[in-house]
Every structure is written in structure tokens, then in C-alpha cells.
Short mmCIF file of C-alpha atoms in Angstrom, two decimals:
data_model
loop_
_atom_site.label_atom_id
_atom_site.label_comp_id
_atom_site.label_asym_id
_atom_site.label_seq_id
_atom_site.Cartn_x
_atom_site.Cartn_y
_atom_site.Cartn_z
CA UNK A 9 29.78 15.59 -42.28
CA UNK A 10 30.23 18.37 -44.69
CA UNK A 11 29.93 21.68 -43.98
CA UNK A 12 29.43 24.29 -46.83
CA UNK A 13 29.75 27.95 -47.01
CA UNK A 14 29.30 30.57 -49.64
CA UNK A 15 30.35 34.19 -48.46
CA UNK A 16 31.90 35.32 -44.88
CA UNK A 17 30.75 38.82 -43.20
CA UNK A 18 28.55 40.28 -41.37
CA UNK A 19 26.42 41.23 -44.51
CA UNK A 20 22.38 39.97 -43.91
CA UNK A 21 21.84 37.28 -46.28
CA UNK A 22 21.25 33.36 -45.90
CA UNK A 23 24.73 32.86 -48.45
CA UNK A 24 26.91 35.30 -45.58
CA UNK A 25 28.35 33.80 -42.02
CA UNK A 26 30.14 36.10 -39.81
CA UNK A 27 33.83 34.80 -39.42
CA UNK A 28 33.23 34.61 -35.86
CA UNK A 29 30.87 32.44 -35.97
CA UNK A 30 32.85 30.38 -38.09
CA UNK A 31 35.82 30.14 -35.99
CA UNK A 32 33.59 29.49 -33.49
CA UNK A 33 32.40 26.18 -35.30
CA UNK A 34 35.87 24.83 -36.25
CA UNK A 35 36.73 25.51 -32.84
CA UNK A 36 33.87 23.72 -30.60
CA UNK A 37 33.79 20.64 -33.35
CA UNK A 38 38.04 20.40 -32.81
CA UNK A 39 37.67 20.31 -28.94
CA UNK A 40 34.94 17.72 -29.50
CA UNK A 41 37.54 15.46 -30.87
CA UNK A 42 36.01 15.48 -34.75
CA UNK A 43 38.97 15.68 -36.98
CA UNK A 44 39.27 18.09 -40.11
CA UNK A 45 39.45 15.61 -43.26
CA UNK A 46 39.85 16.34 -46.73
CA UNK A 47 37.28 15.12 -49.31
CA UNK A 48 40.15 14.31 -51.76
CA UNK A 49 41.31 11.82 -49.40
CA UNK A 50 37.72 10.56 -48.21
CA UNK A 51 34.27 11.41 -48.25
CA UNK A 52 32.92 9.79 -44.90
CA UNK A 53 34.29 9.96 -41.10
CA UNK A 54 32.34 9.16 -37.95
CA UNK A 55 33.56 12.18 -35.76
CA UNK A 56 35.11 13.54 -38.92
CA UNK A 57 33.97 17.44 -40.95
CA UNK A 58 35.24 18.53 -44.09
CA UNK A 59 34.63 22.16 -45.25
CA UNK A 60 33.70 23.53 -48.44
CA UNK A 61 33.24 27.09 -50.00
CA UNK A 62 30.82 27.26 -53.65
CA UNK A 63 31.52 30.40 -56.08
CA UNK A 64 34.87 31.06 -54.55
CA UNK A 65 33.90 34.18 -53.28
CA UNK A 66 37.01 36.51 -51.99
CA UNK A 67 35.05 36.94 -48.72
CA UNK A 68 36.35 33.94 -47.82
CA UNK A 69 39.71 34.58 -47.30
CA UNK A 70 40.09 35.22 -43.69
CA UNK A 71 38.08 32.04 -43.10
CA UNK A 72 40.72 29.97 -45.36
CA UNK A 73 43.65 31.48 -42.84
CA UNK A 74 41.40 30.25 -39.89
CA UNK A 75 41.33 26.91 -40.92
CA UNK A 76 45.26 26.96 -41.81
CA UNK A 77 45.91 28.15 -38.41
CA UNK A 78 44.00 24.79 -37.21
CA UNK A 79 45.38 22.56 -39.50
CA UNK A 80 42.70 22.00 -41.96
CA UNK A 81 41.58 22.71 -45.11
CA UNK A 82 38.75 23.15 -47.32
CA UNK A 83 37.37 22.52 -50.90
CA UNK A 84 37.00 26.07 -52.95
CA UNK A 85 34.00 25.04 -56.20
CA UNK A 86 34.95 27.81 -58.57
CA UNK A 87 33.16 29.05 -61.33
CA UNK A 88 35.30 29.25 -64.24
CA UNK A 89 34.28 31.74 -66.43
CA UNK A 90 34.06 34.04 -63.50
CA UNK A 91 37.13 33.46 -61.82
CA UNK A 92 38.70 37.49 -61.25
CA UNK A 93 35.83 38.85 -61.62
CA UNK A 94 32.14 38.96 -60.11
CA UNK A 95 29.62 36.73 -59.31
CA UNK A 96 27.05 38.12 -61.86
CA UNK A 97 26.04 34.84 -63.62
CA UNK A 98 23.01 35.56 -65.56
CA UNK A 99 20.91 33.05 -63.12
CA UNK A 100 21.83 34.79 -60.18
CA UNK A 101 19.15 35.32 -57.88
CA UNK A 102 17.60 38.99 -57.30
CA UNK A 103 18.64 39.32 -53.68
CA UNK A 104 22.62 38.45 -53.78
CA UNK A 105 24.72 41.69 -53.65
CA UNK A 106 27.25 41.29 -55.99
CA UNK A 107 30.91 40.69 -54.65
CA UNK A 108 34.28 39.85 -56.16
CA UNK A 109 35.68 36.75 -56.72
CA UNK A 110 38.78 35.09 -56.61
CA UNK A 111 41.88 35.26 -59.41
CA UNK A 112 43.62 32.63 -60.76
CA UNK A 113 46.79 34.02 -58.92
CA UNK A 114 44.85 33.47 -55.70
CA UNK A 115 44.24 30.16 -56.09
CA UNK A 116 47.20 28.62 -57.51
CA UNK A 117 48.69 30.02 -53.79
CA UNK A 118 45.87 28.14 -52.45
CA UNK A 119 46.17 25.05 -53.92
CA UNK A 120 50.04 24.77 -53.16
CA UNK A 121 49.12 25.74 -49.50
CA UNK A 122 46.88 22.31 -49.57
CA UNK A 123 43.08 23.82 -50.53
CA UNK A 124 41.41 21.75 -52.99
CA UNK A 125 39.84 23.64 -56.30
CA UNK A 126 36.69 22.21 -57.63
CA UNK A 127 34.47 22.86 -60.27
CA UNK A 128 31.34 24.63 -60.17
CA UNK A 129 30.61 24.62 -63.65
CA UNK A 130 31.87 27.39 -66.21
CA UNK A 131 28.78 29.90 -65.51
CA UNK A 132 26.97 28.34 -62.92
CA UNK A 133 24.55 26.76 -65.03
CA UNK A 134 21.19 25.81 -63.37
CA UNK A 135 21.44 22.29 -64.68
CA UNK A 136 17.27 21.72 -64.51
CA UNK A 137 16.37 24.27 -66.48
CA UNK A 138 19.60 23.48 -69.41
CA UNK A 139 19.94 21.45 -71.89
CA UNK A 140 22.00 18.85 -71.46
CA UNK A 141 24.49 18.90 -73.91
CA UNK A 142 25.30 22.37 -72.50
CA UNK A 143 25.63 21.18 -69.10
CA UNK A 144 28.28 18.33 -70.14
CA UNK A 145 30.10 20.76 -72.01
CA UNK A 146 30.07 22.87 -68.91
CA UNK A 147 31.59 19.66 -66.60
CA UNK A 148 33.73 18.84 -69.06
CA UNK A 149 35.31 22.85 -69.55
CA UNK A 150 35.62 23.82 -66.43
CA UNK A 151 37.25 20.43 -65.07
CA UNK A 152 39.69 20.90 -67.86
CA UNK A 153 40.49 24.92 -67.69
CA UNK A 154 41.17 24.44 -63.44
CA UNK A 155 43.55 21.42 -64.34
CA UNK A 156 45.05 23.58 -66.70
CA UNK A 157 46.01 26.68 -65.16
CA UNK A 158 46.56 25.00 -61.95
CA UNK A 159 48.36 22.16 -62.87
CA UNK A 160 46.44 19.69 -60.49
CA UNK A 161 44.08 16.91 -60.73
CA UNK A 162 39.89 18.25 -60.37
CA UNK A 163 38.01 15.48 -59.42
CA UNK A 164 35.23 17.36 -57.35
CA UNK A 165 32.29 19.05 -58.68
CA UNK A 166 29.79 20.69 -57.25
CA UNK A 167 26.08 21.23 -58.47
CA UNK A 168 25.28 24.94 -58.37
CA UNK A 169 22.24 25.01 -56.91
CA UNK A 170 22.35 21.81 -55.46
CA UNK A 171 20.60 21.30 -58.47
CA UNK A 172 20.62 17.99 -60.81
CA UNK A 173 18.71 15.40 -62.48
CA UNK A 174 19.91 11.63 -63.02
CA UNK A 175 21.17 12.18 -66.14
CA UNK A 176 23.37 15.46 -65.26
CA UNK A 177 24.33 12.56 -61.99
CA UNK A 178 25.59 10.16 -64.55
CA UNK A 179 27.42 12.71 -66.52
CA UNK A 180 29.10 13.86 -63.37
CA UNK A 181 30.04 10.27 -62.74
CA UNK A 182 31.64 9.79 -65.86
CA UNK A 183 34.04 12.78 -65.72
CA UNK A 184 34.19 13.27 -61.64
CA UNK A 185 35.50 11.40 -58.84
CA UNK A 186 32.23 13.02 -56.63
CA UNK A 187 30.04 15.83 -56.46
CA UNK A 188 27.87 17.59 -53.89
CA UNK A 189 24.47 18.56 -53.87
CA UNK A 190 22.67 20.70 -50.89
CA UNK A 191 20.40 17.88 -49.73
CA UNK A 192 21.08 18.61 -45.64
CA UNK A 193 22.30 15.58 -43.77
CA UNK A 194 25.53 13.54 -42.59
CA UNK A 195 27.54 11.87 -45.21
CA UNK A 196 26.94 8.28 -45.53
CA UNK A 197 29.04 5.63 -47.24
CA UNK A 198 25.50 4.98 -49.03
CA UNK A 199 25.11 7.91 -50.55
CA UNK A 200 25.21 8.85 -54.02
CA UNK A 201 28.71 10.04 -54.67
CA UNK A 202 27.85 11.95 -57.42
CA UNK A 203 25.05 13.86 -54.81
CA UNK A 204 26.11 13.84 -51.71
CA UNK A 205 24.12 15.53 -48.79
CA UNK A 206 26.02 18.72 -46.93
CA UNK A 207 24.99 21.03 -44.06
CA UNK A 208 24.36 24.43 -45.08
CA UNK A 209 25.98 26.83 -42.60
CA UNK A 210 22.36 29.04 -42.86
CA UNK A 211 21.69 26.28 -40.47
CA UNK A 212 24.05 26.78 -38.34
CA UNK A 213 22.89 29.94 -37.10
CA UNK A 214 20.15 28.40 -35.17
CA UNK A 215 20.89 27.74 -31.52
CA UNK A 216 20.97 23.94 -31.16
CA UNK A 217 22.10 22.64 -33.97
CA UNK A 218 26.24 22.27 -33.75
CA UNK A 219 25.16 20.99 -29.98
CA UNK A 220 22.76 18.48 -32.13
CA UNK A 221 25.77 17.20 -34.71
CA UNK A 222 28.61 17.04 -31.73
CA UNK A 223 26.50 15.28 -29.73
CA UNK A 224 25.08 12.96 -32.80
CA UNK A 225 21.53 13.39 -32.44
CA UNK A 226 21.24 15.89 -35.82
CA UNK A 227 20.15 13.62 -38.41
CA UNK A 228 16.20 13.78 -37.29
CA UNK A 229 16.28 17.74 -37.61
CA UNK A 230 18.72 18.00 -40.73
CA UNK A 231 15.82 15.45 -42.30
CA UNK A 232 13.24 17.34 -41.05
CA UNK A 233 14.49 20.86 -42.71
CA UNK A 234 14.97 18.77 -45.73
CA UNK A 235 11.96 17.58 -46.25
CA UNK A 236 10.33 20.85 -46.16
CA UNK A 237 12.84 22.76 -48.45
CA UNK A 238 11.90 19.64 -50.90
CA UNK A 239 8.29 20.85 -50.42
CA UNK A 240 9.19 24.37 -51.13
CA UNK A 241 11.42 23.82 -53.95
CA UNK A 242 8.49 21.73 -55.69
CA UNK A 243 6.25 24.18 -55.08
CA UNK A 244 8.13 26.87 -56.86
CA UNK A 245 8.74 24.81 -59.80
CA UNK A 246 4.85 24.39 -59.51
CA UNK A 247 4.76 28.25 -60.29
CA UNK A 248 7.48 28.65 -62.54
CA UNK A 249 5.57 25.97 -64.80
#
């Protein structure tokens, strides 16, 4: 399974987890005897997590040591353009405080301590509502620009948004090993590498549901919650027709 995270504090928003809370997580899913992998190396485990972080927010710093002090690691999406400064992308939501985000100096030091950087597009483009000749140029940038000043290989992507349509999924295929969407549920070896499902850690708030994914008896909930954030993401395209 992957687990994804956007912000870590204390701060009352679905995108913040308190680090506790986190540790917390890692902790009870290590003593269960699931193993921390790395989505370079693979993409599915039966008793397996991998971790992610979108926007590369600089919240998430403490939460990067917590994992190093276990062993693992995590995937960082960053959004290029962005990178240094703040996460003020002009389709930023109304309700997200605004918060720095990480330099380039900050993760080059990650990436040679073992975190993978991913892309997340050059200004988090909502790739529905964009053309998409801008949206290729976008996977195409930003894949380049973190090779470059890092030096390493990007072959993860990440929609922003979880948002994509089959031909933005065909574009990602062509220039990206995999991507992730935010469809909730348990990586499968049948799922579409270029949108793979992950488990929001909003979720993981409620009381139940890390006891549900130890214990293997998630996937009925996860596709539960699914299907009705499907019905209310329709529904506000509805309106926004």
C-alpha cells in the first residue's frame, strides 16, 4: 500500500497530520511485520507500505527524520517552479494556508540520504481543466529541471490533484516509469501504473482504519470512501459546468 501525505502539524486542515500521529503509523505497521519499500524499487508488496509526500512542503521535515530513524524512506513530488518558495499556485484551493516549501539545497541532501524526488508538474497544473499540450510540456519540464539540478534519474510523477484523463495517462507513460493518482485503495499488480490508487492519510485519522489495513480487511471501506468521493467530485464538475 501507499500511503500519502501533504503537510505535518497540528494545523486543522484535511492536507495537515500531526507528526505524532505519524510516527504512530510507521510504528504500529513496523511491529506488524509490513516492511518499508521504496517505489523506485517496486510498486506492490503484500505486507509491504511505501510513503509519499505531494508539494514538498517544508512541514515535512521532521516526518522525513522519523522515517530515517526507522530505516525507510519516502517519495517527495515537487513542484518545480515552486521549489524555495510557497505553495501559491494559481489553482490553489481557497482554504490552504500558505506555507513554505522546500529549496533545491534541501533536497539534493535528501536525495543523497536515499529520498526519492518526483515530479509534480512545474505549477501544479490541474490537468482536466488544461490543455494538453501545456500539460506535456509541464511532464516533460519538470522531469527534466529535477534530473538536472539533482543529478538523478525522475521516473515518478504524480498527478496533482489526483487528477487525469487517458490521454494526460498515456503521456505520463511515455515519459514516466509510474505515476500516482488519489483513487483510495491497496496497490495491485493490476493497476494502472501510470494511476495508481494511494491511501490518503485524511483517512487515517478515523479510528479503525490502520487496525482495518494491518489486519487486511481495508479494501471494502477504502472502496467504499471511493466511491462516494467519485460521486462528489462529479457532482462538482456538474456545477462548475
Amino acid at each position: 500500500m501507499i500511503l500519502t501525505y501533504h503537510r505535518i502539524g497540528n494545523r486543522s486542515s484535511p492536507i495537515d497530520h500531526p507528526l505524532g500521529r505519524f510516527e504512530e503509523t510507521l510504528d504500529r505497521l513496523l511491529d506488524a511485520g509490513f516492511e518499508a519499500f521504496d517505489l523506485v524499487d517496486r510498486l506492490e508488496h503484500p505486507r509491504g507500505f511505501a510513503v509519499t509526500f505531494d508539494d514538498g512542503d517544508r512541514s515535512i521535515l521532521p516526518a522525513l527524520d522519523a522515517l530515517e530513524a526507522r530505516g525507510a524512506r519516502a517519495t517527495i513530488f515537487v513542484v518545480v517552479d515552486h521549489v524555495g518558495g510557497w505553495n501559491d499556485w494559481p489553482s490553489l484551493p481557497g482554504w490552504v494556508s500558505r506555507s513554505r516549501l522546500l529549496d533545491w539545497d534541501e533536497l539534493a541532501d535528501l536525495a543523497a540520504r536515499g529520498f526519492t524526488i518526483g515530479s509534480h508538474t512545474m505549477t501544479h497544473v490541474d490537468a482536466r481543466r488544461s490543455p494538453l499540450a501545456e500539460v506535456e510540456s509541464e511532464l516533460v519540464a519538470s522531469r527534466a529541471a529535477i534530473e538536472a539540478r539533482l543529478g538523478r534519474r525522475c521516473g515518478l510523477f504524480a498527478h496533482p490533484y489526483g487528477r487525469s484523463t487517458r490521454a494526460v495517462r498515456e503521456l505520463v507513460a511515455e515519459h514516466y516509469d509510474a505515476a500516482l493518482g488519489t483513487d483510495l485503495g491497496i496497490v495491485r499488480s493490476t493497476d494502472d501504473p501510470t494511476n495508481l490508487p494511494r491511501i490518503d492519510a485524511h483517512y487515517l485519522r478515523y479510528e479503525g482504519l490502520l487496525d482495518r489495513l494491518i489486519s487486511g480487511t481495508a479494501a471494502p471501506r477504502l472502496r467504499s470512501r471511493q466511491r462516494m468521493r467519485s460521486v462528489r467530485e462529479f457532482l462538482r464538475r456538474v456545477a462548475v459546468a
